[in-house]
mmCIF file of C-alpha atoms in Angstrom:
data_model
loop_
_atom_site.group_PDB
_atom_site.id
_atom_site.type_symbol
_atom_site.label_atom_id
_atom_site.label_comp_id
_atom_site.label_asym_id
_atom_site.label_seq_id
_atom_site.Cartn_x
_atom_site.Cartn_y
_atom_site.Cartn_z
ATOM 1 C CA MET A 1 30.337 71.249 5.067
ATOM 2 C CA VAL A 2 27.920 74.161 5.367
ATOM 3 C CA ASN A 3 28.426 75.985 8.655
ATOM 4 C CA PHE A 4 25.335 77.599 10.125
ATOM 5 C CA LYS A 5 23.141 77.475 13.187
ATOM 6 C CA LEU A 6 19.464 76.715 12.987
ATOM 7 C CA LYS A 7 18.265 79.458 15.357
ATOM 8 C CA GLY A 8 17.860 82.808 13.595
ATOM 9 C CA ASP A 9 19.047 81.849 10.110
ATOM 10 C CA ALA A 10 16.836 82.040 7.008
ATOM 11 C CA LEU A 11 17.167 78.625 5.355
ATOM 12 C CA CYS A 12 15.789 76.827 2.361
ATOM 13 C CA ARG A 13 13.981 73.552 2.991
ATOM 14 C CA GLU A 14 16.948 71.228 2.383
ATOM 15 C CA CYS A 15 19.293 73.369 4.471
ATOM 16 C CA PHE A 16 16.705 73.409 7.277
ATOM 17 C CA TYR A 17 16.647 69.588 7.247
ATOM 18 C CA TYR A 18 20.412 69.469 7.398
ATOM 19 C CA ALA A 19 20.698 72.087 10.156
ATOM 20 C CA PHE A 20 18.013 70.368 12.221
ATOM 21 C CA GLU A 21 19.712 66.976 11.961
ATOM 22 C CA ILE A 22 23.268 68.235 12.487
ATOM 23 C CA GLU A 23 22.305 70.095 15.674
ATOM 24 C CA ILE A 24 20.739 66.943 17.131
ATOM 25 C CA HIS A 25 23.819 64.973 16.099
ATOM 26 C CA GLN A 26 25.994 67.549 17.834
ATOM 27 C CA THR A 27 23.851 67.313 20.971
ATOM 28 C CA ILE A 28 24.208 63.516 20.938
ATOM 29 C CA THR A 29 27.970 63.541 20.433
ATOM 30 C CA ASP A 30 28.701 66.402 22.858
ATOM 31 C CA ALA A 31 26.757 64.658 25.633
ATOM 32 C CA GLU A 32 28.047 61.202 24.614
ATOM 33 C CA LEU A 33 24.512 59.821 24.793
ATOM 34 C CA PHE A 34 25.197 56.509 23.041
ATOM 35 C CA THR A 35 27.847 53.797 23.068
ATOM 36 C CA ARG A 36 28.378 51.443 20.139
ATOM 37 C CA GLY A 37 26.564 48.150 20.614
ATOM 38 C CA GLU A 38 23.812 49.538 22.844
ATOM 39 C CA THR A 39 20.129 48.718 22.415
ATOM 40 C CA VAL A 40 18.130 51.946 22.659
ATOM 41 C CA ALA A 41 14.374 51.984 23.305
ATOM 42 C CA VAL A 42 12.657 54.959 21.667
ATOM 43 C CA GLY A 43 9.586 56.057 23.632
ATOM 44 C CA ALA A 44 7.001 56.120 20.825
ATOM 45 C CA SER A 45 3.556 57.623 21.330
ATOM 46 C CA GLY A 46 2.749 58.353 17.695
ATOM 47 C CA GLY A 47 2.921 62.115 18.328
ATOM 48 C CA LYS A 48 5.128 64.566 16.466
ATOM 49 C CA ASP A 49 8.024 64.516 18.957
ATOM 50 C CA SER A 50 8.465 60.758 19.207
ATOM 51 C CA THR A 51 7.832 60.238 15.479
ATOM 52 C CA VAL A 52 10.494 62.791 14.513
ATOM 53 C CA LEU A 53 12.816 61.353 17.166
ATOM 54 C CA ALA A 54 12.542 57.834 15.737
ATOM 55 C CA TYR A 55 13.019 59.076 12.168
ATOM 56 C CA VAL A 56 16.006 61.303 12.980
ATOM 57 C CA LEU A 57 17.743 58.724 15.178
ATOM 58 C CA LYS A 58 17.413 56.099 12.446
ATOM 59 C CA THR A 59 18.781 58.602 9.913
ATOM 60 C CA LEU A 60 21.711 59.691 12.102
ATOM 61 C CA ASN A 61 22.498 56.132 13.199
ATOM 62 C CA GLU A 62 22.918 55.156 9.546
ATOM 63 C CA ARG A 63 24.674 58.371 8.479
ATOM 64 C CA TYR A 64 27.189 58.606 11.324
ATOM 65 C CA ASP A 65 27.401 54.904 12.215
ATOM 66 C CA TYR A 66 26.499 55.131 15.921
ATOM 67 C CA GLY A 67 26.325 51.356 15.968
ATOM 68 C CA ILE A 68 23.175 51.224 18.113
ATOM 69 C CA GLN A 69 20.060 49.094 17.766
ATOM 70 C CA LEU A 70 16.794 51.057 17.894
ATOM 71 C CA ILE A 71 13.517 49.615 19.200
ATOM 72 C CA LEU A 72 10.176 51.435 19.318
ATOM 73 C CA LEU A 73 8.588 51.161 22.772
ATOM 74 C CA SER A 74 4.969 52.247 23.301
ATOM 75 C CA VAL A 75 2.714 52.376 26.344
ATOM 76 C CA ASP A 76 -1.007 51.732 25.971
ATOM 77 C CA GLU A 77 -2.631 53.674 28.808
ATOM 78 C CA GLY A 78 -6.084 52.443 27.852
ATOM 79 C CA ILE A 79 -7.664 55.711 26.666
ATOM 80 C CA THR A 80 -10.428 54.902 24.202
ATOM 81 C CA GLY A 81 -10.567 57.234 21.222
ATOM 82 C CA TYR A 82 -7.056 58.535 21.814
ATOM 83 C CA ARG A 83 -4.339 56.016 22.574
ATOM 84 C CA ASP A 84 -5.839 53.241 20.442
ATOM 85 C CA ASP A 85 -5.751 55.606 17.455
ATOM 86 C CA SER A 86 -2.224 56.874 18.159
ATOM 87 C CA LEU A 87 -0.928 53.306 18.473
ATOM 88 C CA GLU A 88 -2.108 52.672 14.925
ATOM 89 C CA THR A 89 0.237 55.495 13.900
ATOM 90 C CA VAL A 90 3.096 53.850 15.821
ATOM 91 C CA LYS A 91 2.407 50.560 14.030
ATOM 92 C CA ARG A 92 2.635 52.353 10.677
ATOM 93 C CA ASN A 93 5.891 53.986 11.809
ATOM 94 C CA GLN A 94 7.213 50.516 12.598
ATOM 95 C CA GLN A 95 6.656 49.503 8.987
ATOM 96 C CA GLN A 96 7.876 52.809 7.555
ATOM 97 C CA TYR A 97 11.136 52.871 9.546
ATOM 98 C CA ASP A 98 11.639 49.089 9.639
ATOM 99 C CA LEU A 99 12.138 49.063 13.421
ATOM 100 C CA PRO A 100 10.941 46.462 15.950
ATOM 101 C CA LEU A 101 8.044 47.510 18.207
ATOM 102 C CA LYS A 102 7.083 46.540 21.758
ATOM 103 C CA ILE A 103 3.797 47.668 23.338
ATOM 104 C CA VAL A 104 3.098 47.386 27.063
ATOM 105 C CA SER A 105 -0.240 48.306 28.604
ATOM 106 C CA TYR A 106 -1.457 49.643 31.933
ATOM 107 C CA GLU A 107 -4.046 46.885 32.021
ATOM 108 C CA GLU A 108 -1.486 44.075 31.832
ATOM 109 C CA LEU A 109 0.947 45.789 34.226
ATOM 110 C CA TYR A 110 -1.420 47.293 36.789
ATOM 111 C CA GLY A 111 -4.830 45.740 36.159
ATOM 112 C CA TRP A 112 -6.274 49.195 35.389
ATOM 113 C CA THR A 113 -6.812 51.352 32.304
ATOM 114 C CA MET A 114 -6.861 55.150 32.378
ATOM 115 C CA ASP A 115 -10.526 55.054 31.355
ATOM 116 C CA ALA A 116 -11.272 53.030 34.505
ATOM 117 C CA ILE A 117 -9.045 55.257 36.664
ATOM 118 C CA VAL A 118 -10.760 58.439 35.452
ATOM 119 C CA LYS A 119 -14.122 56.931 36.403
ATOM 120 C CA GLN A 120 -12.751 56.568 39.940
ATOM 121 C CA ILE A 121 -10.720 59.763 40.356
ATOM 122 C CA GLY A 122 -12.325 62.219 37.909
ATOM 123 C CA LEU A 123 -10.493 64.702 35.687
ATOM 124 C CA LYS A 124 -8.686 66.704 38.375
ATOM 125 C CA ASN A 125 -5.818 64.391 39.408
ATOM 126 C CA ASN A 126 -5.839 61.803 36.621
ATOM 127 C CA CYS A 127 -2.560 63.060 35.113
ATOM 128 C CA THR A 128 -0.791 62.169 38.378
ATOM 129 C CA PHE A 129 -1.746 58.516 37.927
ATOM 130 C CA CYS A 130 -0.870 58.487 34.232
ATOM 131 C CA GLY A 131 2.524 60.145 34.680
ATOM 132 C CA VAL A 132 3.625 57.838 37.497
ATOM 133 C CA PHE A 133 2.379 54.676 35.796
ATOM 134 C CA ARG A 134 3.777 55.624 32.369
ATOM 135 C CA ARG A 135 7.253 56.283 33.703
ATOM 136 C CA GLN A 136 7.403 52.882 35.355
ATOM 137 C CA ALA A 137 5.759 51.193 32.350
ATOM 138 C CA LEU A 138 8.498 52.537 30.058
ATOM 139 C CA ASP A 139 11.158 51.099 32.350
ATOM 140 C CA ARG A 140 9.365 47.756 32.479
ATOM 141 C CA GLY A 141 8.994 47.654 28.707
ATOM 142 C CA ALA A 142 12.643 48.587 28.181
ATOM 143 C CA ILE A 143 13.722 45.777 30.503
ATOM 144 C CA LEU A 144 11.553 43.316 28.571
ATOM 145 C CA VAL A 145 13.337 44.198 25.293
ATOM 146 C CA LYS A 146 16.720 44.198 27.069
ATOM 147 C CA ALA A 147 17.379 47.867 26.258
ATOM 148 C CA ASP A 148 20.420 49.635 27.692
ATOM 149 C CA LYS A 149 18.737 53.035 27.796
ATOM 150 C CA ILE A 150 15.581 54.907 26.848
ATOM 151 C CA VAL A 151 15.322 58.017 24.674
ATOM 152 C CA THR A 152 12.298 60.296 24.815
ATOM 153 C CA GLY A 153 11.076 63.155 22.644
ATOM 154 C CA HIS A 154 11.096 65.813 25.363
ATOM 155 C CA ASN A 155 11.977 69.074 23.628
ATOM 156 C CA ALA A 156 13.224 72.465 24.830
ATOM 157 C CA ASP A 157 9.675 73.725 25.402
ATOM 158 C CA ASP A 158 8.872 70.677 27.574
ATOM 159 C CA ILE A 159 12.002 71.118 29.682
ATOM 160 C CA ALA A 160 11.416 74.849 30.201
ATOM 161 C CA GLU A 161 7.828 74.085 31.260
ATOM 162 C CA THR A 162 9.126 71.515 33.742
ATOM 163 C CA VAL A 163 11.553 74.046 35.233
ATOM 164 C CA LEU A 164 8.689 76.501 35.736
ATOM 165 C CA MET A 165 6.421 73.830 37.232
ATOM 166 C CA ASN A 166 9.073 72.714 39.712
ATOM 167 C CA VAL A 167 9.768 76.310 40.735
ATOM 168 C CA LEU A 168 6.072 76.961 41.284
ATOM 169 C CA ARG A 169 5.685 73.722 43.271
ATOM 170 C CA GLY A 170 8.873 74.270 45.245
ATOM 171 C CA ASP A 171 10.079 70.816 44.186
ATOM 172 C CA ILE A 172 13.819 71.188 44.795
ATOM 173 C CA ALA A 173 14.687 67.549 44.103
ATOM 174 C CA ARG A 174 13.122 67.540 40.636
ATOM 175 C CA LEU A 175 14.303 71.076 39.894
ATOM 176 C CA ARG A 176 17.901 69.961 40.351
ATOM 177 C CA ARG A 177 17.705 67.171 37.788
ATOM 178 C CA CYS A 178 14.977 68.244 35.334
ATOM 179 C CA THR A 179 17.409 70.014 32.967
ATOM 180 C CA ALA A 180 19.854 67.091 32.793
ATOM 181 C CA ILE A 181 20.079 65.614 29.297
ATOM 182 C CA THR A 182 20.477 62.152 30.836
ATOM 183 C CA THR A 183 18.694 61.072 33.996
ATOM 184 C CA GLY A 184 18.274 57.784 35.821
ATOM 185 C CA ASN A 185 21.921 56.725 35.780
ATOM 186 C CA GLU A 186 21.475 55.735 39.404
ATOM 187 C CA GLY A 187 18.271 53.785 38.681
ATOM 188 C CA TYR A 188 17.251 50.944 36.401
ATOM 189 C CA LEU A 189 17.858 52.551 33.015
ATOM 190 C CA PRO A 190 19.289 55.902 31.887
ATOM 191 C CA ARG A 191 16.909 58.196 30.003
ATOM 192 C CA CYS A 192 18.186 60.586 27.359
ATOM 193 C CA LYS A 193 16.655 63.657 25.733
ATOM 194 C CA PRO A 194 18.307 64.316 22.328
ATOM 195 C CA PHE A 195 15.801 67.154 21.702
ATOM 196 C CA LYS A 196 16.822 69.051 24.846
ATOM 197 C CA TYR A 197 17.785 72.179 22.887
ATOM 198 C CA THR A 198 15.300 71.719 20.026
ATOM 199 C CA TYR A 199 12.263 73.992 19.887
ATOM 200 C CA GLU A 200 8.833 72.443 19.479
ATOM 201 C CA LYS A 201 8.092 74.616 16.440
ATOM 202 C CA GLU A 202 11.223 73.279 14.699
ATOM 203 C CA ILE A 203 10.029 69.715 15.296
ATOM 204 C CA VAL A 204 6.588 70.580 13.899
ATOM 205 C CA MET A 205 8.158 72.158 10.788
ATOM 206 C CA TYR A 206 10.441 69.164 10.251
ATOM 207 C CA ALA A 207 7.552 66.692 10.572
ATOM 208 C CA TYR A 208 5.330 68.775 8.295
ATOM 209 C CA PHE A 209 7.790 69.340 5.458
ATOM 210 C CA LYS A 210 9.126 65.786 5.648
ATOM 211 C CA LYS A 211 5.500 64.587 5.517
ATOM 212 C CA LEU A 212 6.037 62.251 8.445
ATOM 213 C CA ASP A 213 3.110 60.164 9.614
ATOM 214 C CA TYR A 214 2.176 61.303 13.136
ATOM 215 C CA PHE A 215 -0.870 61.616 15.397
ATOM 216 C CA SER A 216 -1.770 65.182 16.363
ATOM 217 C CA THR A 217 -4.795 64.916 18.688
ATOM 218 C CA GLU A 218 -4.265 65.979 22.310
ATOM 219 C CA CYS A 219 -5.098 63.553 25.110
ATOM 220 C CA ILE A 220 -8.804 63.802 25.982
ATOM 221 C CA TYR A 221 -7.982 63.788 29.713
ATOM 222 C CA SER A 222 -5.319 66.533 29.683
ATOM 223 C CA PRO A 223 -7.180 69.882 29.344
ATOM 224 C CA ASN A 224 -7.038 70.472 33.119
ATOM 225 C CA ALA A 225 -3.400 69.393 33.499
ATOM 226 C CA TYR A 226 -1.149 71.672 35.551
ATOM 227 C CA ARG A 227 1.418 71.624 32.734
ATOM 228 C CA GLY A 228 -1.076 73.369 30.461
ATOM 229 C CA HIS A 229 -0.954 76.498 32.616
ATOM 230 C CA ALA A 230 2.860 76.496 32.561
ATOM 231 C CA ARG A 231 2.760 76.079 28.765
ATOM 232 C CA THR A 232 0.434 79.051 28.326
ATOM 233 C CA PHE A 233 2.625 81.202 30.560
ATOM 234 C CA LEU A 234 5.750 80.146 28.655
ATOM 235 C CA LYS A 235 4.204 81.002 25.286
ATOM 236 C CA ASP A 236 3.321 84.465 26.611
ATOM 237 C CA LEU A 237 6.912 84.910 27.772
ATOM 238 C CA GLU A 238 8.270 83.758 24.422
ATOM 239 C CA ALA A 239 6.107 86.315 22.611
ATOM 240 C CA VAL A 240 7.820 89.059 24.615
ATOM 241 C CA ARG A 241 11.285 87.489 24.731
ATOM 242 C CA PRO A 242 11.958 84.921 21.961
ATOM 243 C CA SER A 243 14.925 83.440 23.838
ATOM 244 C CA ALA A 244 12.853 82.756 26.987
ATOM 245 C CA ILE A 245 12.751 78.970 26.530
ATOM 246 C CA ILE A 246 16.510 78.483 26.196
ATOM 247 C CA ASP A 247 17.129 81.119 28.882
ATOM 248 C CA ILE A 248 14.977 79.179 31.357
ATOM 249 C CA ILE A 249 16.790 75.935 30.531
ATOM 250 C CA HIS A 250 20.200 77.574 31.060
ATOM 251 C CA SER A 251 18.937 79.067 34.335
ATOM 252 C CA GLY A 252 17.852 75.615 35.469
ATOM 253 C CA GLU A 253 21.251 74.192 34.548
ATOM 254 C CA SER A 254 22.972 76.875 36.640
ATOM 255 C CA LEU A 255 20.902 76.461 39.800
ATOM 256 C CA SER A 256 22.683 75.089 42.865
ATOM 257 C CA ILE A 257 21.169 73.736 46.082
ATOM 258 C CA LYS A 258 22.292 74.981 49.476
ATOM 259 C CA ARG A 259 24.169 72.373 51.486
ATOM 260 C CA ASP A 260 21.733 72.466 54.408
ATOM 261 C CA VAL A 261 18.705 71.645 52.212
ATOM 262 C CA LYS A 262 17.594 68.088 52.935
ATOM 263 C CA MET A 263 17.232 66.060 49.743
ATOM 264 C CA PRO A 264 15.313 62.776 49.295
ATOM 265 C CA THR A 265 17.280 59.590 49.898
ATOM 266 C CA GLN A 266 17.115 57.088 47.091
ATOM 267 C CA MET A 267 16.031 53.554 47.970
ATOM 268 C CA THR A 268 13.975 50.754 46.465
ATOM 269 C CA CYS A 269 10.285 50.154 47.019
ATOM 270 C CA ALA A 270 9.628 47.473 49.633
ATOM 271 C CA GLN A 271 6.646 46.187 47.637
ATOM 272 C CA CYS A 272 7.817 46.095 44.004
ATOM 273 C CA GLY A 273 11.559 46.810 44.127
ATOM 274 C CA TYR A 274 11.321 49.898 41.892
ATOM 275 C CA ILE A 275 13.519 52.921 42.590
ATOM 276 C CA SER A 276 11.863 55.273 45.101
ATOM 277 C CA SER A 277 12.548 58.032 47.618
ATOM 278 C CA ASN A 278 10.216 56.338 50.127
ATOM 279 C CA THR A 279 9.775 52.812 51.448
ATOM 280 C CA THR A 280 6.750 52.457 49.135
ATOM 281 C CA CYS A 281 6.947 53.945 45.643
ATOM 282 C CA LYS A 282 4.289 56.284 44.291
ATOM 283 C CA ALA A 283 2.995 53.697 41.811
ATOM 284 C CA CYS A 284 2.347 51.145 44.569
ATOM 285 C CA VAL A 285 0.645 53.775 46.751
ATOM 286 C CA LEU A 286 -1.620 54.866 43.883
ATOM 287 C CA LEU A 287 -2.363 51.274 42.911
ATOM 288 C CA GLU A 288 -3.208 50.304 46.491
ATOM 289 C CA GLY A 289 -5.611 53.222 46.715
ATOM 290 C CA LEU A 290 -7.353 52.152 43.503
ATOM 291 C CA ASN A 291 -7.581 48.520 44.583
ATOM 292 C CA LYS A 292 -9.040 49.461 47.973
ATOM 293 C CA GLY A 293 -11.568 51.904 46.559
ATOM 294 C CA LEU A 294 -9.619 54.907 47.877
ATOM 295 C CA PRO A 295 -8.282 56.486 44.661
ATOM 296 C CA LYS A 296 -7.204 59.722 46.373
ATOM 297 C CA LEU A 297 -4.970 57.866 48.839
ATOM 298 C CA GLY A 298 -1.748 58.755 47.022
ATOM 299 C CA ILE A 299 -2.697 62.301 46.050
ATOM 300 C CA GLY A 300 -0.988 65.076 47.971
ATOM 301 C CA LYS A 301 2.245 65.695 49.831
ATOM 302 C CA THR A 302 4.402 62.772 50.945
ATOM 303 C CA ASN A 303 3.847 63.217 54.697
ATOM 304 C CA LYS A 304 0.078 63.277 54.289
ATOM 305 C CA VAL A 305 0.222 60.170 52.106
ATOM 306 C CA ARG A 306 2.318 58.369 54.724
ATOM 307 C CA ARG A 307 -0.238 59.182 57.417
ATOM 308 C CA LYS A 308 -3.054 57.928 55.203
ATOM 309 C CA MET A 309 -1.124 54.724 54.496
ATOM 310 C CA ALA A 310 -0.427 54.182 58.207
ATOM 311 C CA ALA A 311 -4.089 54.713 59.090
ATOM 312 C CA LEU A 312 -5.168 52.345 56.338
ATOM 313 C CA SER A 313 -2.691 49.685 57.495
ATOM 314 C CA THR A 314 -3.988 49.971 61.076
ATOM 315 C CA THR A 315 -7.592 49.646 59.917
ATOM 316 C CA THR A 316 -6.716 46.669 57.711
ATOM 317 C CA ALA A 317 -4.917 44.959 60.605
ATOM 318 C CA GLU A 318 -7.927 45.467 62.867
ATOM 319 C CA CYS A 319 -10.250 44.062 60.204
ATOM 320 C CA ASP A 320 -7.966 41.032 59.769
ATOM 321 C CA GLU A 321 -8.019 40.444 63.523
ATOM 322 C CA ASP A 322 -11.822 40.691 63.575
ATOM 323 C CA THR A 323 -11.988 38.223 60.693
ATOM 324 C CA LYS A 324 -9.803 35.737 62.547
ATOM 325 C CA VAL A 325 -12.066 35.986 65.582
ATOM 326 C CA GLY A 326 -15.077 35.501 63.336
ATOM 327 C CA SER A 327 -13.551 32.401 61.771
ATOM 328 C CA LYS A 328 -13.146 30.854 65.219
ATOM 329 C CA ASN A 329 -16.884 31.350 65.749
ATOM 330 C CA GLY A 330 -17.762 29.555 62.523
ATOM 331 C CA VAL A 331 -17.468 32.447 60.055
ATOM 332 C CA GLN A 332 -15.426 31.695 56.941
ATOM 333 C CA SER A 333 -11.870 33.098 57.126
ATOM 334 C CA THR A 334 -10.653 35.477 54.421
ATOM 335 C CA GLU A 335 -7.862 32.987 53.807
ATOM 336 C CA ASP A 336 -10.498 30.549 52.536
ATOM 337 C CA GLN A 337 -12.195 33.120 50.317
ATOM 338 C CA PRO A 338 -11.104 33.867 46.747
ATOM 339 C CA SER A 339 -8.854 36.897 46.394
ATOM 340 C CA THR A 340 -10.396 40.021 44.842
ATOM 341 C CA ASP A 341 -7.246 42.183 44.796
ATOM 342 C CA SER A 342 -5.968 43.439 41.473
ATOM 343 C CA LYS A 343 -2.429 42.472 40.550
ATOM 344 C CA LYS A 344 0.411 43.917 42.582
ATOM 345 C CA LEU A 345 3.543 45.340 41.029
ATOM 346 C CA GLN A 346 6.692 43.314 40.921
ATOM 347 C CA PHE A 347 9.808 44.798 39.377
#
């Protein structure tokens, strides 16, 4: 067996393929990501990361006999001119890799598409809605296919960006877990990141030279995303210090939280049963705001959102009381009127 590391070595094309694959295999085995007999849902968007992830996992599963069943799992956010095109790539990948495919959509799960949400909220906070809804949609899709865990194509660049974002936001809870290779063990399904130590440029090179079929257009709603600023800053750092990405990841892994820092308590959402740090999960708060014509209801810090929710509940209760009084005076009760609410979540 050839013994070399991918970072820093000058390699021919075939040796690059081998080094790339063996490092991911080593990451998988060192972290014990899979257990024989498991069904693993691969988050597939049609982009370079998820396409390479599906290809490499299929290759390694056959080469090293992991004994796992792979299923492609895609989320249709409802973004015309972007997601519909990328899903065509995923469907081709399904045929190319001979893997089953499951697609779940925001419209069927939440009654909203991202196109409709952007019309309500604009381009400033739309990524908040998409991120929250996509995370839950992946869990829902994985449960539908009876998966034991989910793997995503988050690479070293993504994780370093997340560390920076959480530092800048002062988000201690997320900062503590964002560098973990497996998260969600305490929730519905574990999520694994086999590309944790793999640079984005390596993934691009692998996809390019292997001539893999992937979709390369950026989301039309993401130019103003907060992550974009962290990405630009990280690229500037990398130009000065090439090891900056891995250094930031190792720094995140080494961080410890003081004992007197209050951390969120995990519970389940009272409305849908999904894992949450509050009595109502973020997805339900955002969805309620959309359904009531108040799309910015769930935007902002938790305490402010709680106050908004409490005020809204009080107003709704007063309106219900007024309606009951009106019904006694001959006005039709809301109970007799057809419901206009969009679907509510149920986990």
